[in-house]
PDB file of C-alpha atoms in Angstrom:
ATOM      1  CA  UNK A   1      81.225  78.894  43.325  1.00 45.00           C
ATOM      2  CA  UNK A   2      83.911  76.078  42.842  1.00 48.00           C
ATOM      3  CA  UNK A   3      83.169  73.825  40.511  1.00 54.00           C
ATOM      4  CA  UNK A   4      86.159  71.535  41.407  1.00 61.00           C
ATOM      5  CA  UNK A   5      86.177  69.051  44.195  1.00 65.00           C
ATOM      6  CA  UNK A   6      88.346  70.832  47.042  1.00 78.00           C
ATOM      7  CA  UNK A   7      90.466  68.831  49.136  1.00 88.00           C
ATOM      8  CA  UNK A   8      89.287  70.175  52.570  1.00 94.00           C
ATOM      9  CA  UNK A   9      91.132  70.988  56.004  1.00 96.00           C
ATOM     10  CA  UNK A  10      90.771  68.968  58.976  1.00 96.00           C
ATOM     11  CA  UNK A  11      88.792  71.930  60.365  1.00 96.00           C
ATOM     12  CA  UNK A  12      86.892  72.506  57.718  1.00 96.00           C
ATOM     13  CA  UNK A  13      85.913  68.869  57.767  1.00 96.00           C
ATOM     14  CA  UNK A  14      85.154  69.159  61.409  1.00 96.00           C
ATOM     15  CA  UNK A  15      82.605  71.680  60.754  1.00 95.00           C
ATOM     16  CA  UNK A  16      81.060  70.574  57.724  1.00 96.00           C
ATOM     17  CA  UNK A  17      80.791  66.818  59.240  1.00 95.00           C
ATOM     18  CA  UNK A  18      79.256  68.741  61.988  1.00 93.00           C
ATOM     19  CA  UNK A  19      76.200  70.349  60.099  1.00 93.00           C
ATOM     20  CA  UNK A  20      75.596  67.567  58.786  1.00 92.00           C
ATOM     21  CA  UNK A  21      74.022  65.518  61.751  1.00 80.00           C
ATOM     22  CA  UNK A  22      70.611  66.959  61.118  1.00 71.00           C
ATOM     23  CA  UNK A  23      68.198  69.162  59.359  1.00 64.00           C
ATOM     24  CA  UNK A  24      68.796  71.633  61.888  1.00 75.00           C
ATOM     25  CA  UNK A  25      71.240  73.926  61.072  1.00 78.00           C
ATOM     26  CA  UNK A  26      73.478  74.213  64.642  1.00 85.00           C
ATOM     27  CA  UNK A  27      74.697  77.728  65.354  1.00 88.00           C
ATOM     28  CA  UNK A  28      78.050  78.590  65.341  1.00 89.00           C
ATOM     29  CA  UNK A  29      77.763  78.760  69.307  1.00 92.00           C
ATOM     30  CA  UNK A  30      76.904  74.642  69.416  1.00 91.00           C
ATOM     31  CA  UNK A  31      79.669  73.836  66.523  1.00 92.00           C
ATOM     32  CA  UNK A  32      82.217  75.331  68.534  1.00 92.00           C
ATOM     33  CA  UNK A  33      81.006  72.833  71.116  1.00 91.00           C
ATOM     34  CA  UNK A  34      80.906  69.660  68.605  1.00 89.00           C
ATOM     35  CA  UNK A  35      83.931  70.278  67.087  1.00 91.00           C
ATOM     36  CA  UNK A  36      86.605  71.539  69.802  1.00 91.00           C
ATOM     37  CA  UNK A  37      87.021  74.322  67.932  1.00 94.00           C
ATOM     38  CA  UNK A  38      86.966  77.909  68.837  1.00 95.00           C
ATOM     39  CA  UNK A  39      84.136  80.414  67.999  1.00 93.00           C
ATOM     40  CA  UNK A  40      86.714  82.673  65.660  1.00 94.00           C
ATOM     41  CA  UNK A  41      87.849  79.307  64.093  1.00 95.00           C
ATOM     42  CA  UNK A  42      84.322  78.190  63.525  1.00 93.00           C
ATOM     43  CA  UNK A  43      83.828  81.029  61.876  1.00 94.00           C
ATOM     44  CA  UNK A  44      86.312  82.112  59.924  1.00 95.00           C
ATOM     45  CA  UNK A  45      85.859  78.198  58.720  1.00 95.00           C
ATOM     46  CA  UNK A  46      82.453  78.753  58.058  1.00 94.00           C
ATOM     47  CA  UNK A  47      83.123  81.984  55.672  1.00 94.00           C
ATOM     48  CA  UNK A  48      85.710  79.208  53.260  1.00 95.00           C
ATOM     49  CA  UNK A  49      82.583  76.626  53.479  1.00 95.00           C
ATOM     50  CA  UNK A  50      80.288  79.669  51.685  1.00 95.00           C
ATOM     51  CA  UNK A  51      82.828  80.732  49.527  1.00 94.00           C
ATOM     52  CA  UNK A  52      83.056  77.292  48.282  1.00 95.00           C
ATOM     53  CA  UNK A  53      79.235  76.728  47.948  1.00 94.00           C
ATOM     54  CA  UNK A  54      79.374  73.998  50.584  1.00 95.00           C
ATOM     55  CA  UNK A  55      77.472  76.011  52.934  1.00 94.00           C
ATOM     56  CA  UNK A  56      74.256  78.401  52.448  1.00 91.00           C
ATOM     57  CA  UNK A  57      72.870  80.190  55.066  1.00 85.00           C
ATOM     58  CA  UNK A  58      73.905  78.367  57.922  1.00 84.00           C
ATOM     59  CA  UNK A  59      73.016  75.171  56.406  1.00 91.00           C
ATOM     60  CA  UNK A  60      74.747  72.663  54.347  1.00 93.00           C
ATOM     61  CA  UNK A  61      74.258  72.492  50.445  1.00 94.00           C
ATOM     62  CA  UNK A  62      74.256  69.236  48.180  1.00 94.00           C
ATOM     63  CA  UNK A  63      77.901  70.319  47.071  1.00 95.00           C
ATOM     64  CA  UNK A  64      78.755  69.939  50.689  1.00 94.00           C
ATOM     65  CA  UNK A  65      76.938  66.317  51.204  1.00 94.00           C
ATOM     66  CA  UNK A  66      79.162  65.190  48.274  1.00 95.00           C
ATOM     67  CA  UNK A  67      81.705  66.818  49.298  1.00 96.00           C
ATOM     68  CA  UNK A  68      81.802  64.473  52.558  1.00 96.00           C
ATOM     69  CA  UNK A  69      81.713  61.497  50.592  1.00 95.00           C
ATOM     70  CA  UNK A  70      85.322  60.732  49.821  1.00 95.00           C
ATOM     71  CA  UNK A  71      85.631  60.500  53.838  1.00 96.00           C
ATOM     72  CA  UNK A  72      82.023  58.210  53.937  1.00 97.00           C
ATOM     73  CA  UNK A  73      82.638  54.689  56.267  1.00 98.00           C
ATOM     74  CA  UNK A  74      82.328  52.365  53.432  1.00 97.00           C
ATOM     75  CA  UNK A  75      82.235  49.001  56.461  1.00 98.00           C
ATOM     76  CA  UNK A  76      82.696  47.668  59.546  1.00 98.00           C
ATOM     77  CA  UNK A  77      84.501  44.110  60.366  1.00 98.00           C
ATOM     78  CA  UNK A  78      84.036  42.656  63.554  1.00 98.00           C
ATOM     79  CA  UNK A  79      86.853  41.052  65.215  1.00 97.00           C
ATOM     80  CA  UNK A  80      84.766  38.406  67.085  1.00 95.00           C
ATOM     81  CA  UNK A  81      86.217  34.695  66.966  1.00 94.00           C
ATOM     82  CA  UNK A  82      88.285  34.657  70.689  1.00 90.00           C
ATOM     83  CA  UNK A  83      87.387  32.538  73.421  1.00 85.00           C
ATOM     84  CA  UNK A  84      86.827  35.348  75.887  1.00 79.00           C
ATOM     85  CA  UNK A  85      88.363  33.347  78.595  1.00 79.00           C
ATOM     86  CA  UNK A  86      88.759  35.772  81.360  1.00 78.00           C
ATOM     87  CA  UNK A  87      84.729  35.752  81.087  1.00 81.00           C
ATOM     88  CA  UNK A  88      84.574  32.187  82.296  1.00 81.00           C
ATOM     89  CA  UNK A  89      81.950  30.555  83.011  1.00 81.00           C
ATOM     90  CA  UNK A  90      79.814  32.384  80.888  1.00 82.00           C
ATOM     91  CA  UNK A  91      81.873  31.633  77.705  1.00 83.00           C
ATOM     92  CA  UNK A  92      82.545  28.615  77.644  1.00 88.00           C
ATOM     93  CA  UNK A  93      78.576  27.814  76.025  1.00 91.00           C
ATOM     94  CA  UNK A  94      78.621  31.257  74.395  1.00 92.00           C
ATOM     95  CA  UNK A  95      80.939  33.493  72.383  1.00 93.00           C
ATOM     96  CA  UNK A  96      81.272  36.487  74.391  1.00 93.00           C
ATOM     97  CA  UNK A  97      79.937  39.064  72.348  1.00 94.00           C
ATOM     98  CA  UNK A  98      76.786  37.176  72.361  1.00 95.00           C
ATOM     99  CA  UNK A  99      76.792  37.709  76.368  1.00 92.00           C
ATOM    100  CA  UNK A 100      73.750  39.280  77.199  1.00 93.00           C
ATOM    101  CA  UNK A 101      74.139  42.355  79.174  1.00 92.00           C
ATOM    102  CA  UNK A 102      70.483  43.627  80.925  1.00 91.00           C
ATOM    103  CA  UNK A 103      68.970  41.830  78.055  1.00 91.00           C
ATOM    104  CA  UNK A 104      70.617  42.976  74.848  1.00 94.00           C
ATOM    105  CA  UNK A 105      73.888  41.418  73.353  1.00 95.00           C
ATOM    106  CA  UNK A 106      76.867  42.844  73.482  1.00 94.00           C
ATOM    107  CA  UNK A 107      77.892  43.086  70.056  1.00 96.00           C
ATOM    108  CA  UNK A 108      74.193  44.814  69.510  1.00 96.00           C
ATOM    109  CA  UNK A 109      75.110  47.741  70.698  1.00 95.00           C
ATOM    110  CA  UNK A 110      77.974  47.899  68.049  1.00 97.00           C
ATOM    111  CA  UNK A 111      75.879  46.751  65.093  1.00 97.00           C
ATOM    112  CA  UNK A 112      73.354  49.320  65.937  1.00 97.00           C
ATOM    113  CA  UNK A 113      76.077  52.057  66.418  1.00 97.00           C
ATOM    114  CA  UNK A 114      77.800  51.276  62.582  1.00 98.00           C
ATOM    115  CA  UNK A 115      73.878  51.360  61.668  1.00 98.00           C
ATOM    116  CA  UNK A 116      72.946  54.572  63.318  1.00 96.00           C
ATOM    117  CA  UNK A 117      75.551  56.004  61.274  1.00 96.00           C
ATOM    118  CA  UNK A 118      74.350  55.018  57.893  1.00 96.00           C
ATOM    119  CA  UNK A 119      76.974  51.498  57.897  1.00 97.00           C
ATOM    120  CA  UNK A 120      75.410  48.431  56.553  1.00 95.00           C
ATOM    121  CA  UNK A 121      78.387  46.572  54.837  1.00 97.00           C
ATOM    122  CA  UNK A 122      78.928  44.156  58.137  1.00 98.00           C
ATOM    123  CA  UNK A 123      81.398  41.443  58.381  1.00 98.00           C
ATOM    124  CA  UNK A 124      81.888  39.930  61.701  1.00 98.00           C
ATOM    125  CA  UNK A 125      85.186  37.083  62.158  1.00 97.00           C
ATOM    126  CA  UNK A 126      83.766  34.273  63.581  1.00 96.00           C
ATOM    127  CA  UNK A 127      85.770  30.975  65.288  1.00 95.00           C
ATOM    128  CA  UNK A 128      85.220  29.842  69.000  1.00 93.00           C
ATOM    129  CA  UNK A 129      81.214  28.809  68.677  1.00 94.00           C
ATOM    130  CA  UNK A 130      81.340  30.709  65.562  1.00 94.00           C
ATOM    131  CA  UNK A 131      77.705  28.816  64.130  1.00 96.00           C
ATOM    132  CA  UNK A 132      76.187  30.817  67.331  1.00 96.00           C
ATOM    133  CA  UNK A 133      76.792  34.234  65.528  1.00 97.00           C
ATOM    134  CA  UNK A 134      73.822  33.164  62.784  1.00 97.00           C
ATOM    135  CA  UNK A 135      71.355  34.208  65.992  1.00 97.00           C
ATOM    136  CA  UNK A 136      72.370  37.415  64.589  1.00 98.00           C
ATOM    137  CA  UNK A 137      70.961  37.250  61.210  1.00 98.00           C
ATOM    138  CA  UNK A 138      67.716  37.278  62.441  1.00 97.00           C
ATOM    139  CA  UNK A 139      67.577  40.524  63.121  1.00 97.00           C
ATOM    140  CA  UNK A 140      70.352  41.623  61.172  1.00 97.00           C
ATOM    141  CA  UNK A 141      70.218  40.024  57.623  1.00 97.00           C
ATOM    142  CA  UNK A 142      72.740  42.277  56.108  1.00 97.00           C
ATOM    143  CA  UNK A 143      75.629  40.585  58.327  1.00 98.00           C
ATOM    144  CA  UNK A 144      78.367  38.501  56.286  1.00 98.00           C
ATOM    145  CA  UNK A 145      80.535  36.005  58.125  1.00 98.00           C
ATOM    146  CA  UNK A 146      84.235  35.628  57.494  1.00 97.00           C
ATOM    147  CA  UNK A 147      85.804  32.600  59.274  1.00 96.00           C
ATOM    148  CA  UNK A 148      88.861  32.632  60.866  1.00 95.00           C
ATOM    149  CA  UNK A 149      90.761  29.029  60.975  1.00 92.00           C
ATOM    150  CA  UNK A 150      93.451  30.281  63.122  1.00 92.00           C
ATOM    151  CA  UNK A 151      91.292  31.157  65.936  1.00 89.00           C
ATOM    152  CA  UNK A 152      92.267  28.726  68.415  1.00 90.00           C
ATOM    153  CA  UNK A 153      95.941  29.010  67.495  1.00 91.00           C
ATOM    154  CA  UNK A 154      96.547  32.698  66.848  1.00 91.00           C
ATOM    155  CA  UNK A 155      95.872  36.044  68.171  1.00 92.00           C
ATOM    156  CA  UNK A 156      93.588  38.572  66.690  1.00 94.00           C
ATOM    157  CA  UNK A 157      96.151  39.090  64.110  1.00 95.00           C
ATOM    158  CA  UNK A 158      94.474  35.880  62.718  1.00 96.00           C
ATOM    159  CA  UNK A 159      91.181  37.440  62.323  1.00 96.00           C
ATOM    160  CA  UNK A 160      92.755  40.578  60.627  1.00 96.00           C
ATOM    161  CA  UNK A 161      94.968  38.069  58.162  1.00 96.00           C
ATOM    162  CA  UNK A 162      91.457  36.854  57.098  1.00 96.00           C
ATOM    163  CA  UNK A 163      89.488  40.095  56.487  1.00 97.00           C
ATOM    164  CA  UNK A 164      92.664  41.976  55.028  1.00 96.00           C
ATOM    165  CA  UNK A 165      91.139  43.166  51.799  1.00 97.00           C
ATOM    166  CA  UNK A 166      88.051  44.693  53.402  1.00 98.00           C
ATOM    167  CA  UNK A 167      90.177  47.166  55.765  1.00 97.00           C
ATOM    168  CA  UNK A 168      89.764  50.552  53.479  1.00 97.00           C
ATOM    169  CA  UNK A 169      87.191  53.125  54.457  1.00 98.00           C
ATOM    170  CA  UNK A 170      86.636  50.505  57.286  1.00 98.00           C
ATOM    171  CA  UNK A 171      86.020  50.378  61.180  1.00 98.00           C
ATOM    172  CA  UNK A 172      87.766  47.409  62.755  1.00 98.00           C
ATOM    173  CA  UNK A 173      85.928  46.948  65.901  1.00 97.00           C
ATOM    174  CA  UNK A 174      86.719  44.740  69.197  1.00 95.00           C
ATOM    175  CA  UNK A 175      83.326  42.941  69.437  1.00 93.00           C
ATOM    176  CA  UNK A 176      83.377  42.723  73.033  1.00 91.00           C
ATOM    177  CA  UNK A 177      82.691  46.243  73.872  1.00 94.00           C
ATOM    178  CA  UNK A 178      79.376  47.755  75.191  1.00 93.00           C
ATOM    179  CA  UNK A 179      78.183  51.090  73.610  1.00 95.00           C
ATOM    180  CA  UNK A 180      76.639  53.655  75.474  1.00 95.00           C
ATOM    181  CA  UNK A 181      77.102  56.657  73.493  1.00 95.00           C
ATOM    182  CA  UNK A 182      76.434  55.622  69.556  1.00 95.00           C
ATOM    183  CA  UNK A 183      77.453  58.435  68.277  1.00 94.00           C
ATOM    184  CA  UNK A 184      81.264  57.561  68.626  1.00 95.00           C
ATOM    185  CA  UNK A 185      81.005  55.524  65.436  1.00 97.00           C
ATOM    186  CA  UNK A 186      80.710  58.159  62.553  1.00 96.00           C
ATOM    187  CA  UNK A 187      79.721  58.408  59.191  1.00 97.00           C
ATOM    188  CA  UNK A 188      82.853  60.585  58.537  1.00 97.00           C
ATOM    189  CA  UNK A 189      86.129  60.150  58.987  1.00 98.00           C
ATOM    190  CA  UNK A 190      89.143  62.814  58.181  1.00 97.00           C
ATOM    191  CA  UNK A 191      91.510  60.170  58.799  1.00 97.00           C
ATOM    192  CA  UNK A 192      92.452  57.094  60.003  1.00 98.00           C
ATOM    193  CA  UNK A 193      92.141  57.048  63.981  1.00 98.00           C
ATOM    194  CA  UNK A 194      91.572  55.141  67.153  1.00 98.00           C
ATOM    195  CA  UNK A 195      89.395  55.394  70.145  1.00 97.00           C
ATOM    196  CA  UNK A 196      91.247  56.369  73.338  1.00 96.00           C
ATOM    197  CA  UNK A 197      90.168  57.065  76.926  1.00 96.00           C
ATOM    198  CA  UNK A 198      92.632  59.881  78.501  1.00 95.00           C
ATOM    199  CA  UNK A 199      94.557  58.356  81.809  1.00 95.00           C
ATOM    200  CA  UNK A 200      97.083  59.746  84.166  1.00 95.00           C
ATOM    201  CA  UNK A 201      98.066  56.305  84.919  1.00 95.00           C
ATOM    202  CA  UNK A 202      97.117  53.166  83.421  1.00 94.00           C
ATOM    203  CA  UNK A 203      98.262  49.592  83.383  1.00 93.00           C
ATOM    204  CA  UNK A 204      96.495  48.414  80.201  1.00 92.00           C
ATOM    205  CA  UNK A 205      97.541  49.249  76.288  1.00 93.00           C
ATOM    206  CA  UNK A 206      97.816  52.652  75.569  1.00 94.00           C
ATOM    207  CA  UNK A 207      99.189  55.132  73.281  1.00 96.00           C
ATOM    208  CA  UNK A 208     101.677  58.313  73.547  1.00 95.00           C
ATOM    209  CA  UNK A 209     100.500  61.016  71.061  1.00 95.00           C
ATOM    210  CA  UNK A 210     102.709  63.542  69.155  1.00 94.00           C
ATOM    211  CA  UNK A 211     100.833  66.006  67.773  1.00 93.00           C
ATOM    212  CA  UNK A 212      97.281  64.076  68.401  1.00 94.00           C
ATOM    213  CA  UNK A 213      98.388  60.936  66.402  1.00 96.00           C
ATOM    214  CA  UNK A 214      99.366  57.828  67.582  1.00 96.00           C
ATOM    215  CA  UNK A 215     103.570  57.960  68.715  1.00 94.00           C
ATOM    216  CA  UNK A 216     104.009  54.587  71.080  1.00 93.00           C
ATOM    217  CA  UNK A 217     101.505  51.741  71.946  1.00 94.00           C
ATOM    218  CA  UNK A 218     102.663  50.043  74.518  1.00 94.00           C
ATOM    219  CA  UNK A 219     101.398  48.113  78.401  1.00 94.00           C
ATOM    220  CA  UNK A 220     100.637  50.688  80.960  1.00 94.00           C
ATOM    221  CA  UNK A 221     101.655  54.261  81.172  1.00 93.00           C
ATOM    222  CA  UNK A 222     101.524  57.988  82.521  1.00 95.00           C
ATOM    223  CA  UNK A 223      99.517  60.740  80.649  1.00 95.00           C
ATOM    224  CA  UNK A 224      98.599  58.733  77.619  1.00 95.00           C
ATOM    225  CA  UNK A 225      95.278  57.312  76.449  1.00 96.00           C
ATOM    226  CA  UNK A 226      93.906  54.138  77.260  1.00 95.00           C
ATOM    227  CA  UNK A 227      93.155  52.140  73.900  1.00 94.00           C
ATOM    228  CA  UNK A 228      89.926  51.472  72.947  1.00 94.00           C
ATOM    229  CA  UNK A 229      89.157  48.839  70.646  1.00 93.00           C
ATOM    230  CA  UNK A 230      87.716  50.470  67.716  1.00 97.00           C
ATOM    231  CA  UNK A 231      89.870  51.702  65.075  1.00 98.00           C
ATOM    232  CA  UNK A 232      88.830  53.268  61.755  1.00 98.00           C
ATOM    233  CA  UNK A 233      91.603  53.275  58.211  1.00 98.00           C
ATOM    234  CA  UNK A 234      90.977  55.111  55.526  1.00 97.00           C
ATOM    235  CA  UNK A 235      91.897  53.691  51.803  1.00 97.00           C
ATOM    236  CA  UNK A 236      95.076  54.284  51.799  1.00 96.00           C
ATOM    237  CA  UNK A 237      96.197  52.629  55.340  1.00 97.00           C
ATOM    238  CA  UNK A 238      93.595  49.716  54.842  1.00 97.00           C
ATOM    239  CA  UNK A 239      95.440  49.146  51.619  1.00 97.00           C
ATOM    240  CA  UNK A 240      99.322  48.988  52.949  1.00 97.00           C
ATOM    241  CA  UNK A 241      98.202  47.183  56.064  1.00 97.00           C
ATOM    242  CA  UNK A 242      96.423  44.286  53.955  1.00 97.00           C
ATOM    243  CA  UNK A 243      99.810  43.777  52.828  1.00 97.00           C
ATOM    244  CA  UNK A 244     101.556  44.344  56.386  1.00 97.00           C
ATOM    245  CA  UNK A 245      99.480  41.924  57.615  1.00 97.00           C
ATOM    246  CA  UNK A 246     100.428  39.390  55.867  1.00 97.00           C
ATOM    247  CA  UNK A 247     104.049  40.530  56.288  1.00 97.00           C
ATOM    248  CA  UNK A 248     103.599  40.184  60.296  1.00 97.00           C
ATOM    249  CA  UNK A 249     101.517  37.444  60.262  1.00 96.00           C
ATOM    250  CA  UNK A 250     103.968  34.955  58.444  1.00 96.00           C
ATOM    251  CA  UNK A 251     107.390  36.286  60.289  1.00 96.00           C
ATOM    252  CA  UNK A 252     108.597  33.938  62.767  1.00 95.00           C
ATOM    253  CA  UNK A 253     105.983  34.718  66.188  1.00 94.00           C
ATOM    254  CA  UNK A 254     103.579  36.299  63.981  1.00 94.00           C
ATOM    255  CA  UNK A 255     100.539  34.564  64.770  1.00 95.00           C
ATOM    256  CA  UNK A 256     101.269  35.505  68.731  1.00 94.00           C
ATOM    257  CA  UNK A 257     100.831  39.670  67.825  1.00 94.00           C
ATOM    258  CA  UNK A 258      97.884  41.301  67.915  1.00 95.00           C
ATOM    259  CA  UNK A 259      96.721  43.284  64.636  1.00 96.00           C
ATOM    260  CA  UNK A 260      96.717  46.905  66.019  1.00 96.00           C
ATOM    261  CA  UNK A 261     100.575  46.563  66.764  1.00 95.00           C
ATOM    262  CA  UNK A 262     101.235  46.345  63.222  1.00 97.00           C
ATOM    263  CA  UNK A 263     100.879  49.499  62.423  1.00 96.00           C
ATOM    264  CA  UNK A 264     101.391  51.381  65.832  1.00 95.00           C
ATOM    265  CA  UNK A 265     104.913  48.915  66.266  1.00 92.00           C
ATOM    266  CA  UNK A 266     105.952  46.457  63.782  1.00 93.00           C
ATOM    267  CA  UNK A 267     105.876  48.811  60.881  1.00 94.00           C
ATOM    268  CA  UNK A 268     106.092  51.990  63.253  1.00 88.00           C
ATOM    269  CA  UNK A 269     106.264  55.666  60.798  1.00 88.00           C
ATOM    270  CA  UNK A 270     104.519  53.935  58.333  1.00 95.00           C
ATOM    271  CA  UNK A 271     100.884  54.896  59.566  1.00 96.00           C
ATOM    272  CA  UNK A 272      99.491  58.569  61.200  1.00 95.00           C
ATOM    273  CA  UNK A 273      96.820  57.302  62.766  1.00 97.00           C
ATOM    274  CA  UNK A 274      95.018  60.049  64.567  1.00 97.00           C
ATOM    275  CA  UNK A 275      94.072  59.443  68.478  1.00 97.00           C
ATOM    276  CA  UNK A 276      90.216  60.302  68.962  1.00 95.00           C
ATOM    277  CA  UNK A 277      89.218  61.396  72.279  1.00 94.00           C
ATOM    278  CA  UNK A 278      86.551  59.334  74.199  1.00 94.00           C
ATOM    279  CA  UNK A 279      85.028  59.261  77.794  1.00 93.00           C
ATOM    280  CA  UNK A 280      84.181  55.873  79.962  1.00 91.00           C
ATOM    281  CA  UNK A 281      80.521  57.193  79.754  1.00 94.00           C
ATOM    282  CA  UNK A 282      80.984  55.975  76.084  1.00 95.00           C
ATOM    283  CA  UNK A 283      82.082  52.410  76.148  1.00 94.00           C
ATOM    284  CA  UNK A 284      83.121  49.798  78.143  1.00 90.00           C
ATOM    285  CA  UNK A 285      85.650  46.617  77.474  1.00 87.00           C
ATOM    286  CA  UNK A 286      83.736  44.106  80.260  1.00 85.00           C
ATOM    287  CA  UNK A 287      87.267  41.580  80.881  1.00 84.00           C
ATOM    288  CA  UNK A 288      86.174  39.730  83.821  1.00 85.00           C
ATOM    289  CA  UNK A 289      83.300  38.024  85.394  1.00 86.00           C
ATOM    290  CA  UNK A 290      83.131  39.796  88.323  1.00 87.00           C
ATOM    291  CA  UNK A 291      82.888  43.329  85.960  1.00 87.00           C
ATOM    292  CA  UNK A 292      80.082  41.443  84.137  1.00 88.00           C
ATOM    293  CA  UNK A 293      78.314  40.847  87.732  1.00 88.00           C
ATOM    294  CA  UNK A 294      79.098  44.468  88.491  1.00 88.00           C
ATOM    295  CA  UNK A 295      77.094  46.262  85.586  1.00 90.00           C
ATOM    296  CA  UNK A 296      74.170  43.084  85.349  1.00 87.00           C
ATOM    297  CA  UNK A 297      73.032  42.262  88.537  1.00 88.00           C
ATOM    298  CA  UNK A 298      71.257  39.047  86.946  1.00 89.00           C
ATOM    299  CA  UNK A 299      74.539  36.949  87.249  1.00 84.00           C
ATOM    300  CA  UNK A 300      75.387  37.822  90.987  1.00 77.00           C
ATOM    301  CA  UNK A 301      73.394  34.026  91.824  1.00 70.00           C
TER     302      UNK A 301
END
């Protein structure tokens, strides 16, 4: 048995992030189905995880557990201080994460997701009716707050100048978006990678992929993925884009970019940030009113 820690594959990752979602050790049949892999990949993986003493009869050892931890979400920060305007006339009393949708707050949904997955280290960016996010503490008392200044005279780049040292082992997350499946925030990561929704055609942001990372972000496109708001950086990107942050943010038309086009175009080749899969069943950016009206029938009045 290796003594040494062992620097693993992504598909050995896959599979050992896999088995370890529950005390039930998943046969090789419902890996294949978790991870994307096929059966002769899962495993011949699975015969390096025993020889390593990472995995014991179908089930995942200590050594395995700790293993993981190197690729453990460490936080989540909350990019929540815009005015939501295109959610008008809800927003103008109330930030729009704190919308409620059939009840429950929007940003709930994501709080309880980063929970779910064993994330308690919360920052959210506050500024437009930022004193309204301390409703939250109430039933989440773990949450820190992180003001952004800049809100009503930058982009989101302004919230991501003011959180830039907590970006490593981190989700960054669009608080505006309703969860549906929680299990797209996870405990693991292999890399650093963003959420995408696969179009044929889209008009909204998206991203080209070369080899499943992240080649182009750009407005509308053919074939690409549709970009979801929730992006998680491992050490070493949080660590260069705390400093390429700063870089953007204080070059002439800074404050007008948004923080994800830092490292997918200002400082382009600097960052492999890997594009994750995700369905419309899983999440959903409400923009408008009318969408609001569409999914909670308790504002069609």
């Amino acid at each position: 048995m290796n003594t040494q820690p062992i620097q693993l594959t992504h598909k050995e990752f896959d599979v050992l992030a896999a088995m370890s979602g529950g005390e039930k050790a998943p046969s090789q049949r419902k890996l294949e189905e978790l991870t994307g892999h096929s059966l002769s990949t899962v495993s011949r993986v699975m015969k390096k995880l025993t020889e390593y003493g990472y995995v014991s009869g179908s089930k995942i050892t200590p050594s395995g557990l700790s293993a993981l931890e190197p690729y453990r979400a460490k936080r989540a920060v909350f990019i929540a201080a815009g005015f939501g305007s295109r959610l008008v006339p809800i927003t103008l009393n109330t930030p729009k994460p704190l919308v409620r949708v059939n009840g429950k707050r929007i940003i709930d949904s994501l709080i309880d997701a980063c929970l779910d997955a064993g994330i308690s280290e919360i920052y959210i960016v506050r500024g437009y009716l930022g004193e309204q996010f301390d409703q939250l503490l109430y039933k989440y008392p773990q949450i820190k707050f992180i003001e952004n200044p800049s809100y009503n005279e930058a982009n989101n780049i302004g919230s991501a100048m003011a959180a830039r040292y907590l970006l490593q082992d981190a989700y960054v997350l669009e608080a505006d978006l309703l969860v549906y499946n929680p299990k797209i925030i996870r405990k693991y990561n292999y890399c650093s990678n963003v959420l995408g929704i696969w179009k044929e055609r889209t008009d909204d942001w998206c991203l080209t992929t070369k080899d499943g990372y992240v080649d182009e972000e750009k407005i509308g496109g053919l074939n690409c993925h549709q970009m979801v708001g929730i992006y998680y950086l491992n050490s070493a990107d949080g660590a260069r884009l705390a400093e390429d942050i700063k870089t953007a943010y204080e070059a002439p038309g800074g404050k007008e970019m948004y923080w994800e086009t830092v490292p997918n175009q200002r400082f382009r080749g600097k960052y492999k940030i890997e594009v994750r899969p995700c369905d419309e069943k899983d999440i959903v950016e409400i923009d408008t009113f009318r969408e609001l009206k569409a999914i909670d029938r308790t504002y069609d009045v």
